[in-house]
Amino acid sequence: MVATQIAARGIRDRRVLEAMRKVPRHLFVPAGYGSDAYRDHPLPIGHGQTISQPYIVALMTELLAVSPGDRVLEVGAGSGYQAAVLATLGAVVYSIERIPEVARIAEENLKRAGIPNVHVIVGDGTRGHPPAAPYQGIIVTAAAPAIPGPLVDQLAEGGRLVAPVGSRDLQELVKLEKREGRVTTTSYGGVVFVPLVGEHGWEGQAGNGLP
Ligand code: SAM
């Protein structure tokens, strides 16, 4: 997976490649999908949600450029896999998930894989998580109509925020950097994610009454 799908497509950060080699992705996919775990596409994880394609996880991780000890906020815990990769790079991860059952799956997967330093929190991640702010890195793993304001506020000076931003059907992967209070944005091409549902996202999109 790492050689043919990730390094071959231009991911160069050796720490990211090593973390992607280390984390056992098969422990983060539902029973029955084990043989597909290392393939080049996203997979369903239940509740209409997905574990992202390995290459996209690697790309977002490289863009986030985390250093050991960084506090990282993830919006959209999903399977817990992206959080596991970030924790393997030495980050302390606060991973928010809006669907309680999915949050439980993430916690179980992380425990099974023996990954420490990930705090899974149930809630609306578009509001961020003020108790652990500011964050050196923020990663949004669901499609946002725009970058939620509270996330920009909770980004540390010198911090990076990576998110898919656009319509429900197609987004642009963007990276924000905050320097001397100013934010710069760079685009990294088209991606497709499930919607970010919440106060500062696609409010009510899922329509299932969850927070
Ligand atoms: N990062 C995950 C992984 O490694 O498996 C994949 C995340 S999946 C593509 C998107 C997740 O974002 C879903 O689990 C969805 O429930 C969650 N989500 C959507 N809107 C959210 C919000 N406002 N707050 C927190 N989680 C949200």
PDB file of C-alpha atoms and ligand atoms in Angstrom:
ATOM      1  CA  MET A   1       0.000   0.000   0.000  1.00  0.00           C
ATOM      2  CA  VAL A   2       2.661   2.526   1.035  1.00  0.00           C
ATOM      3  CA  ALA A   3       4.967   1.873  -1.934  1.00  0.00           C
ATOM      4  CA  THR A   4       2.381   1.587  -4.705  1.00  0.00           C
ATOM      5  CA  GLN A   5      -0.411   3.956  -3.599  1.00  0.00           C
ATOM      6  CA  ILE A   6       1.291   6.562  -1.416  1.00  0.00           C
ATOM      7  CA  ALA A   7       5.029   7.007  -2.137  1.00  0.00           C
ATOM      8  CA  ALA A   8       4.384   6.425  -5.858  1.00  0.00           C
ATOM      9  CA  ARG A   9       1.943   9.379  -5.863  1.00  0.00           C
ATOM     10  CA  GLY A  10       4.439  11.798  -4.394  1.00  0.00           C
ATOM     11  CA  ILE A  11       4.138  11.610  -0.604  1.00  0.00           C
ATOM     12  CA  ARG A  12       7.754  12.239   0.437  1.00  0.00           C
ATOM     13  CA  ASP A  13       7.683  12.796   4.221  1.00  0.00           C
ATOM     14  CA  ARG A  14       9.509   9.743   5.576  1.00  0.00           C
ATOM     15  CA  ARG A  15       7.859  10.027   8.992  1.00  0.00           C
ATOM     16  CA  VAL A  16       4.428   9.933   7.354  1.00  0.00           C
ATOM     17  CA  LEU A  17       5.365   6.917   5.214  1.00  0.00           C
ATOM     18  CA  GLU A  18       6.695   5.145   8.324  1.00  0.00           C
ATOM     19  CA  ALA A  19       3.522   5.904  10.322  1.00  0.00           C
ATOM     20  CA  MET A  20       1.376   4.603   7.441  1.00  0.00           C
ATOM     21  CA  ARG A  21       3.466   1.406   7.455  1.00  0.00           C
ATOM     22  CA  LYS A  22       3.103   1.008  11.217  1.00  0.00           C
ATOM     23  CA  VAL A  23      -0.636   1.489  11.777  1.00  0.00           C
ATOM     24  CA  PRO A  24      -2.548  -1.773  11.143  1.00  0.00           C
ATOM     25  CA  ARG A  25      -5.334  -0.453   8.877  1.00  0.00           C
ATOM     26  CA  HIS A  26      -7.135  -3.821   8.908  1.00  0.00           C
ATOM     27  CA  LEU A  27      -8.007  -3.181  12.584  1.00  0.00           C
ATOM     28  CA  PHE A  28      -9.940  -0.032  11.554  1.00  0.00           C
ATOM     29  CA  VAL A  29     -12.309  -1.545   8.971  1.00  0.00           C
ATOM     30  CA  PRO A  30     -15.465  -3.503   9.797  1.00  0.00           C
ATOM     31  CA  ALA A  31     -15.362  -7.294  10.086  1.00  0.00           C
ATOM     32  CA  GLY A  32     -15.670  -8.749   6.607  1.00  0.00           C
ATOM     33  CA  TYR A  33     -13.655  -5.950   4.946  1.00  0.00           C
ATOM     34  CA  GLY A  34     -10.247  -7.077   6.261  1.00  0.00           C
ATOM     35  CA  SER A  35      -9.024  -8.206   2.842  1.00  0.00           C
ATOM     36  CA  ASP A  36      -9.951  -4.787   1.351  1.00  0.00           C
ATOM     37  CA  ALA A  37      -8.282  -2.762   4.107  1.00  0.00           C
ATOM     38  CA  TYR A  38      -5.111  -1.942   2.141  1.00  0.00           C
ATOM     39  CA  ARG A  39      -6.823  -1.240  -1.201  1.00  0.00           C
ATOM     40  CA  ASP A  40      -6.819   2.138  -2.946  1.00  0.00           C
ATOM     41  CA  HIS A  41     -10.293   3.378  -1.994  1.00  0.00           C
ATOM     42  CA  PRO A  42     -12.465   4.401   0.959  1.00  0.00           C
ATOM     43  CA  LEU A  43     -14.573   1.742   2.716  1.00  0.00           C
ATOM     44  CA  PRO A  44     -17.913   1.900   4.550  1.00  0.00           C
ATOM     45  CA  ILE A  45     -17.729   1.850   8.353  1.00  0.00           C
ATOM     46  CA  GLY A  46     -21.485   1.880   9.048  1.00  0.00           C
ATOM     47  CA  HIS A  47     -23.973   4.697   9.786  1.00  0.00           C
ATOM     48  CA  GLY A  48     -23.437   6.000   6.209  1.00  0.00           C
ATOM     49  CA  GLN A  49     -19.816   6.967   7.000  1.00  0.00           C
ATOM     50  CA  THR A  50     -16.445   5.926   5.577  1.00  0.00           C
ATOM     51  CA  ILE A  51     -12.786   5.341   6.358  1.00  0.00           C
ATOM     52  CA  SER A  52     -10.883   7.496   3.853  1.00  0.00           C
ATOM     53  CA  GLN A  53      -8.687   6.215   1.028  1.00  0.00           C
ATOM     54  CA  PRO A  54      -5.118   5.536   2.310  1.00  0.00           C
ATOM     55  CA  TYR A  55      -3.536   8.061  -0.089  1.00  0.00           C
ATOM     56  CA  ILE A  56      -5.849  10.862   1.116  1.00  0.00           C
ATOM     57  CA  VAL A  57      -5.007  10.054   4.757  1.00  0.00           C
ATOM     58  CA  ALA A  58      -1.288  10.253   3.890  1.00  0.00           C
ATOM     59  CA  LEU A  59      -1.691  13.501   1.925  1.00  0.00           C
ATOM     60  CA  MET A  60      -3.672  15.241   4.678  1.00  0.00           C
ATOM     61  CA  THR A  61      -1.179  13.994   7.271  1.00  0.00           C
ATOM     62  CA  GLU A  62       1.769  15.309   5.253  1.00  0.00           C
ATOM     63  CA  LEU A  63       0.048  18.694   4.826  1.00  0.00           C
ATOM     64  CA  LEU A  64      -0.617  18.892   8.565  1.00  0.00           C
ATOM     65  CA  ALA A  65       3.157  18.553   9.259  1.00  0.00           C
ATOM     66  CA  VAL A  66       2.810  17.503  12.894  1.00  0.00           C
ATOM     67  CA  SER A  67       5.741  17.369  15.312  1.00  0.00           C
ATOM     68  CA  PRO A  68       5.881  15.127  18.386  1.00  0.00           C
ATOM     69  CA  GLY A  69       3.916  16.693  21.237  1.00  0.00           C
ATOM     70  CA  ASP A  70       1.686  18.822  18.960  1.00  0.00           C
ATOM     71  CA  ARG A  71      -1.949  19.069  20.016  1.00  0.00           C
ATOM     72  CA  VAL A  72      -4.119  18.116  17.043  1.00  0.00           C
ATOM     73  CA  LEU A  73      -7.881  18.448  16.702  1.00  0.00           C
ATOM     74  CA  GLU A  74      -9.571  16.055  14.298  1.00  0.00           C
ATOM     75  CA  VAL A  75     -13.165  16.714  13.262  1.00  0.00           C
ATOM     76  CA  GLY A  76     -14.699  13.379  12.219  1.00  0.00           C
ATOM     77  CA  ALA A  77     -13.163  10.459  14.151  1.00  0.00           C
ATOM     78  CA  GLY A  78     -14.878   7.874  11.931  1.00  0.00           C
ATOM     79  CA  SER A  79     -12.944   4.605  12.276  1.00  0.00           C
ATOM     80  CA  GLY A  80     -10.152   6.225  14.326  1.00  0.00           C
ATOM     81  CA  TYR A  81      -7.569   5.430  11.616  1.00  0.00           C
ATOM     82  CA  GLN A  82      -6.513   9.009  10.772  1.00  0.00           C
ATOM     83  CA  ALA A  83      -6.190   9.744  14.501  1.00  0.00           C
ATOM     84  CA  ALA A  84      -4.032   6.611  14.886  1.00  0.00           C
ATOM     85  CA  VAL A  85      -1.663   7.792  12.143  1.00  0.00           C
ATOM     86  CA  LEU A  86      -1.369  11.239  13.786  1.00  0.00           C
ATOM     87  CA  ALA A  87      -0.794   9.732  17.244  1.00  0.00           C
ATOM     88  CA  THR A  88       1.889   7.442  15.763  1.00  0.00           C
ATOM     89  CA  LEU A  89       3.670  10.639  14.656  1.00  0.00           C
ATOM     90  CA  GLY A  90       3.691  11.723  18.307  1.00  0.00           C
ATOM     91  CA  ALA A  91       0.704  14.082  18.308  1.00  0.00           C
ATOM     92  CA  VAL A  92      -1.800  14.254  21.148  1.00  0.00           C
ATOM     93  CA  VAL A  93      -5.074  13.937  19.269  1.00  0.00           C
ATOM     94  CA  TYR A  94      -8.519  15.233  20.235  1.00  0.00           C
ATOM     95  CA  SER A  95     -10.874  13.555  17.782  1.00  0.00           C
ATOM     96  CA  ILE A  96     -14.514  14.666  17.699  1.00  0.00           C
ATOM     97  CA  GLU A  97     -17.269  12.524  16.248  1.00  0.00           C
ATOM     98  CA  ARG A  98     -20.949  13.543  16.019  1.00  0.00           C
ATOM     99  CA  ILE A  99     -22.403  10.015  15.863  1.00  0.00           C
ATOM    100  CA  PRO A 100     -22.030   8.352  19.287  1.00  0.00           C
ATOM    101  CA  GLU A 101     -22.045   4.794  17.863  1.00  0.00           C
ATOM    102  CA  VAL A 102     -19.253   5.724  15.432  1.00  0.00           C
ATOM    103  CA  ALA A 103     -17.255   7.331  18.266  1.00  0.00           C
ATOM    104  CA  ARG A 104     -17.521   4.054  20.177  1.00  0.00           C
ATOM    105  CA  ILE A 105     -16.220   2.133  17.149  1.00  0.00           C
ATOM    106  CA  ALA A 106     -13.256   4.543  16.885  1.00  0.00           C
ATOM    107  CA  GLU A 107     -12.461   4.038  20.557  1.00  0.00           C
ATOM    108  CA  GLU A 108     -12.643   0.258  20.250  1.00  0.00           C
ATOM    109  CA  ASN A 109     -10.449   0.225  17.124  1.00  0.00           C
ATOM    110  CA  LEU A 110      -7.835   2.465  18.745  1.00  0.00           C
ATOM    111  CA  LYS A 111      -7.782   0.281  21.848  1.00  0.00           C
ATOM    112  CA  ARG A 112      -7.445  -2.903  19.779  1.00  0.00           C
ATOM    113  CA  ALA A 113      -4.557  -1.374  17.836  1.00  0.00           C
ATOM    114  CA  GLY A 114      -2.878  -0.253  21.081  1.00  0.00           C
ATOM    115  CA  ILE A 115      -2.747   3.440  20.057  1.00  0.00           C
ATOM    116  CA  PRO A 116      -2.348   5.855  23.007  1.00  0.00           C
ATOM    117  CA  ASN A 117      -2.815   9.646  23.072  1.00  0.00           C
ATOM    118  CA  VAL A 118      -6.139   9.849  21.243  1.00  0.00           C
ATOM    119  CA  HIS A 119      -9.097  11.376  23.087  1.00  0.00           C
ATOM    120  CA  VAL A 120     -12.359  10.570  21.293  1.00  0.00           C
ATOM    121  CA  ILE A 121     -15.112  13.079  22.067  1.00  0.00           C
ATOM    122  CA  VAL A 122     -18.777  12.950  21.010  1.00  0.00           C
ATOM    123  CA  GLY A 123     -20.077  16.275  19.733  1.00  0.00           C
ATOM    124  CA  ASP A 124     -20.321  18.809  16.931  1.00  0.00           C
ATOM    125  CA  GLY A 125     -16.735  19.308  15.799  1.00  0.00           C
ATOM    126  CA  THR A 126     -17.657  22.402  13.763  1.00  0.00           C
ATOM    127  CA  ARG A 127     -17.583  24.193  17.127  1.00  0.00           C
ATOM    128  CA  GLY A 128     -14.072  22.851  17.789  1.00  0.00           C
ATOM    129  CA  HIS A 129     -13.074  21.717  21.261  1.00  0.00           C
ATOM    130  CA  PRO A 130     -12.156  24.802  23.338  1.00  0.00           C
ATOM    131  CA  PRO A 131     -10.874  22.937  26.455  1.00  0.00           C
ATOM    132  CA  ALA A 132      -7.692  21.756  24.664  1.00  0.00           C
ATOM    133  CA  ALA A 133      -7.246  24.779  22.330  1.00  0.00           C
ATOM    134  CA  PRO A 134      -5.121  26.200  20.803  1.00  0.00           C
ATOM    135  CA  TYR A 135      -4.092  23.422  18.412  1.00  0.00           C
ATOM    136  CA  GLN A 136      -0.931  23.252  16.346  1.00  0.00           C
ATOM    137  CA  GLY A 137      -2.891  21.193  13.820  1.00  0.00           C
ATOM    138  CA  ILE A 138      -6.587  20.874  12.913  1.00  0.00           C
ATOM    139  CA  ILE A 139      -7.803  18.299  10.410  1.00  0.00           C
ATOM    140  CA  VAL A 140     -11.373  18.152   9.157  1.00  0.00           C
ATOM    141  CA  THR A 141     -12.212  14.770   7.620  1.00  0.00           C
ATOM    142  CA  ALA A 142     -15.702  15.616   6.357  1.00  0.00           C
ATOM    143  CA  ALA A 143     -16.768  18.003   3.562  1.00  0.00           C
ATOM    144  CA  ALA A 144     -17.293  21.577   4.781  1.00  0.00           C
ATOM    145  CA  PRO A 145     -19.220  24.294   2.892  1.00  0.00           C
ATOM    146  CA  ALA A 146     -16.650  26.727   4.377  1.00  0.00           C
ATOM    147  CA  ILE A 147     -14.003  26.540   7.097  1.00  0.00           C
ATOM    148  CA  PRO A 148     -15.871  26.769  10.416  1.00  0.00           C
ATOM    149  CA  GLY A 149     -14.941  30.032  12.175  1.00  0.00           C
ATOM    150  CA  PRO A 150     -14.416  28.425  15.610  1.00  0.00           C
ATOM    151  CA  LEU A 151     -11.729  26.165  14.127  1.00  0.00           C
ATOM    152  CA  VAL A 152      -9.753  29.131  12.789  1.00  0.00           C
ATOM    153  CA  ASP A 153     -10.080  30.786  16.214  1.00  0.00           C
ATOM    154  CA  GLN A 154      -8.773  27.629  17.935  1.00  0.00           C
ATOM    155  CA  LEU A 155      -5.749  27.285  15.631  1.00  0.00           C
ATOM    156  CA  ALA A 156      -2.452  28.222  17.332  1.00  0.00           C
ATOM    157  CA  GLU A 157      -0.095  30.840  15.938  1.00  0.00           C
ATOM    158  CA  GLY A 158       2.024  28.953  13.365  1.00  0.00           C
ATOM    159  CA  GLY A 159      -0.629  26.219  13.178  1.00  0.00           C
ATOM    160  CA  ARG A 160      -1.964  24.370  10.118  1.00  0.00           C
ATOM    161  CA  LEU A 161      -5.564  23.462   9.299  1.00  0.00           C
ATOM    162  CA  VAL A 162      -6.387  20.957   6.533  1.00  0.00           C
ATOM    163  CA  ALA A 163      -9.937  20.451   5.269  1.00  0.00           C
ATOM    164  CA  PRO A 164     -12.048  19.534   2.220  1.00  0.00           C
ATOM    165  CA  VAL A 165     -14.108  22.617   1.330  1.00  0.00           C
ATOM    166  CA  GLY A 166     -16.752  22.970  -1.367  1.00  0.00           C
ATOM    167  CA  SER A 167     -20.123  21.541  -2.357  1.00  0.00           C
ATOM    168  CA  ARG A 168     -21.704  18.343  -1.062  1.00  0.00           C
ATOM    169  CA  ASP A 169     -20.515  16.484  -4.184  1.00  0.00           C
ATOM    170  CA  LEU A 170     -16.995  17.801  -4.736  1.00  0.00           C
ATOM    171  CA  GLN A 171     -14.526  19.675  -2.604  1.00  0.00           C
ATOM    172  CA  GLU A 172     -11.083  21.230  -2.807  1.00  0.00           C
ATOM    173  CA  LEU A 173      -8.514  20.086  -0.261  1.00  0.00           C
ATOM    174  CA  VAL A 174      -7.234  23.260   1.382  1.00  0.00           C
ATOM    175  CA  LYS A 175      -4.536  24.074   3.896  1.00  0.00           C
ATOM    176  CA  LEU A 176      -4.727  27.183   6.080  1.00  0.00           C
ATOM    177  CA  GLU A 177      -1.697  28.529   7.900  1.00  0.00           C
ATOM    178  CA  LYS A 178      -1.909  31.123  10.659  1.00  0.00           C
ATOM    179  CA  ARG A 179       1.068  33.464  10.920  1.00  0.00           C
ATOM    180  CA  GLU A 180       1.119  36.667  12.951  1.00  0.00           C
ATOM    181  CA  GLY A 181      -2.653  36.444  13.187  1.00  0.00           C
ATOM    182  CA  ARG A 182      -3.072  36.293   9.378  1.00  0.00           C
ATOM    183  CA  VAL A 183      -4.400  33.254   7.552  1.00  0.00           C
ATOM    184  CA  THR A 184      -3.108  32.065   4.173  1.00  0.00           C
ATOM    185  CA  THR A 185      -4.838  29.370   2.124  1.00  0.00           C
ATOM    186  CA  THR A 186      -3.369  26.906  -0.398  1.00  0.00           C
ATOM    187  CA  SER A 187      -5.353  24.397  -2.515  1.00  0.00           C
ATOM    188  CA  TYR A 188      -4.329  20.809  -3.209  1.00  0.00           C
ATOM    189  CA  GLY A 189      -6.885  19.540  -5.737  1.00  0.00           C
ATOM    190  CA  GLY A 190     -10.283  17.874  -5.795  1.00  0.00           C
ATOM    191  CA  VAL A 191     -11.522  15.370  -3.212  1.00  0.00           C
ATOM    192  CA  VAL A 192     -14.845  13.800  -2.219  1.00  0.00           C
ATOM    193  CA  PHE A 193     -15.826  13.397   1.451  1.00  0.00           C
ATOM    194  CA  VAL A 194     -19.049  12.709   3.351  1.00  0.00           C
ATOM    195  CA  PRO A 195     -20.676  15.955   4.574  1.00  0.00           C
ATOM    196  CA  LEU A 196     -19.660  17.861   7.694  1.00  0.00           C
ATOM    197  CA  VAL A 197     -22.963  18.172   9.544  1.00  0.00           C
ATOM    198  CA  GLY A 198     -23.266  20.737  12.291  1.00  0.00           C
ATOM    199  CA  GLU A 199     -23.775  24.316  13.384  1.00  0.00           C
ATOM    200  CA  HIS A 200     -20.924  25.569  11.145  1.00  0.00           C
ATOM    201  CA  GLY A 201     -21.292  22.829   8.502  1.00  0.00           C
ATOM    202  CA  TRP A 202     -24.172  21.405   6.469  1.00  0.00           C
ATOM    203  CA  GLU A 203     -26.723  21.840   9.237  1.00  0.00           C
ATOM    204  CA  GLY A 204     -29.341  19.102   9.292  1.00  0.00           C
ATOM    205  CA  GLN A 205     -27.984  17.270   6.224  1.00  0.00           C
ATOM    206  CA  ALA A 206     -28.217  13.835   7.853  1.00  0.00           C
ATOM    207  CA  GLY A 207     -31.582  14.669   9.400  1.00  0.00           C
ATOM    208  CA  ASN A 208     -31.360  11.921  12.004  1.00  0.00           C
ATOM    209  CA  GLY A 209     -31.601  14.120  15.086  1.00  0.00           C
ATOM    210  CA  LEU A 210     -28.052  13.493  16.286  1.00  0.00           C
ATOM    211  CA  PRO A 211     -26.127  16.322  17.938  1.00  0.00           C
TER     212      PRO A 211
HETATM  213  N1  SAM B   1     -11.161  10.323   9.878  1.00  0.00           N
HETATM  214  C1  SAM B   1     -11.986   9.150   9.712  1.00  0.00           C
HETATM  215  C2  SAM B   1     -11.198   7.880   9.662  1.00  0.00           C
HETATM  216  O1  SAM B   1      -9.961   7.920   9.780  1.00  0.00           O
HETATM  217  O2  SAM B   1     -11.831   6.830   9.566  1.00  0.00           O
HETATM  218  C3  SAM B   1     -12.900   9.256   8.534  1.00  0.00           C
HETATM  219  C4  SAM B   1     -13.961  10.227   8.769  1.00  0.00           C
HETATM  220  S1  SAM B   1     -15.432  10.038   7.808  1.00  0.00           S
HETATM  221  C5  SAM B   1     -14.875  10.362   6.188  1.00  0.00           C
HETATM  222  C6  SAM B   1     -16.253  11.545   8.331  1.00  0.00           C
HETATM  223  C7  SAM B   1     -16.726  11.503   9.756  1.00  0.00           C
HETATM  224  O3  SAM B   1     -17.087  12.826  10.131  1.00  0.00           O
HETATM  225  C8  SAM B   1     -17.980  10.651   9.951  1.00  0.00           C
HETATM  226  O4  SAM B   1     -17.753   9.675  10.930  1.00  0.00           O
HETATM  227  C9  SAM B   1     -19.038  11.672  10.381  1.00  0.00           C
HETATM  228  O5  SAM B   1     -19.989  11.149  11.285  1.00  0.00           O
HETATM  229  C10 SAM B   1     -18.172  12.742  11.017  1.00  0.00           C
HETATM  230  N2  SAM B   1     -18.777  14.069  11.128  1.00  0.00           N
HETATM  231  C11 SAM B   1     -19.562  14.730  10.234  1.00  0.00           C
HETATM  232  N3  SAM B   1     -19.905  15.945  10.719  1.00  0.00           N
HETATM  233  C12 SAM B   1     -19.322  16.054  11.939  1.00  0.00           C
HETATM  234  C13 SAM B   1     -19.274  17.075  12.940  1.00  0.00           C
HETATM  235  N4  SAM B   1     -19.927  18.238  12.817  1.00  0.00           N
HETATM  236  N5  SAM B   1     -18.582  16.828  14.065  1.00  0.00           N
HETATM  237  C14 SAM B   1     -17.920  15.666  14.247  1.00  0.00           C
HETATM  238  N6  SAM B   1     -17.928  14.653  13.346  1.00  0.00           N
HETATM  239  C15 SAM B   1     -18.595  14.859  12.202  1.00  0.00           C
END
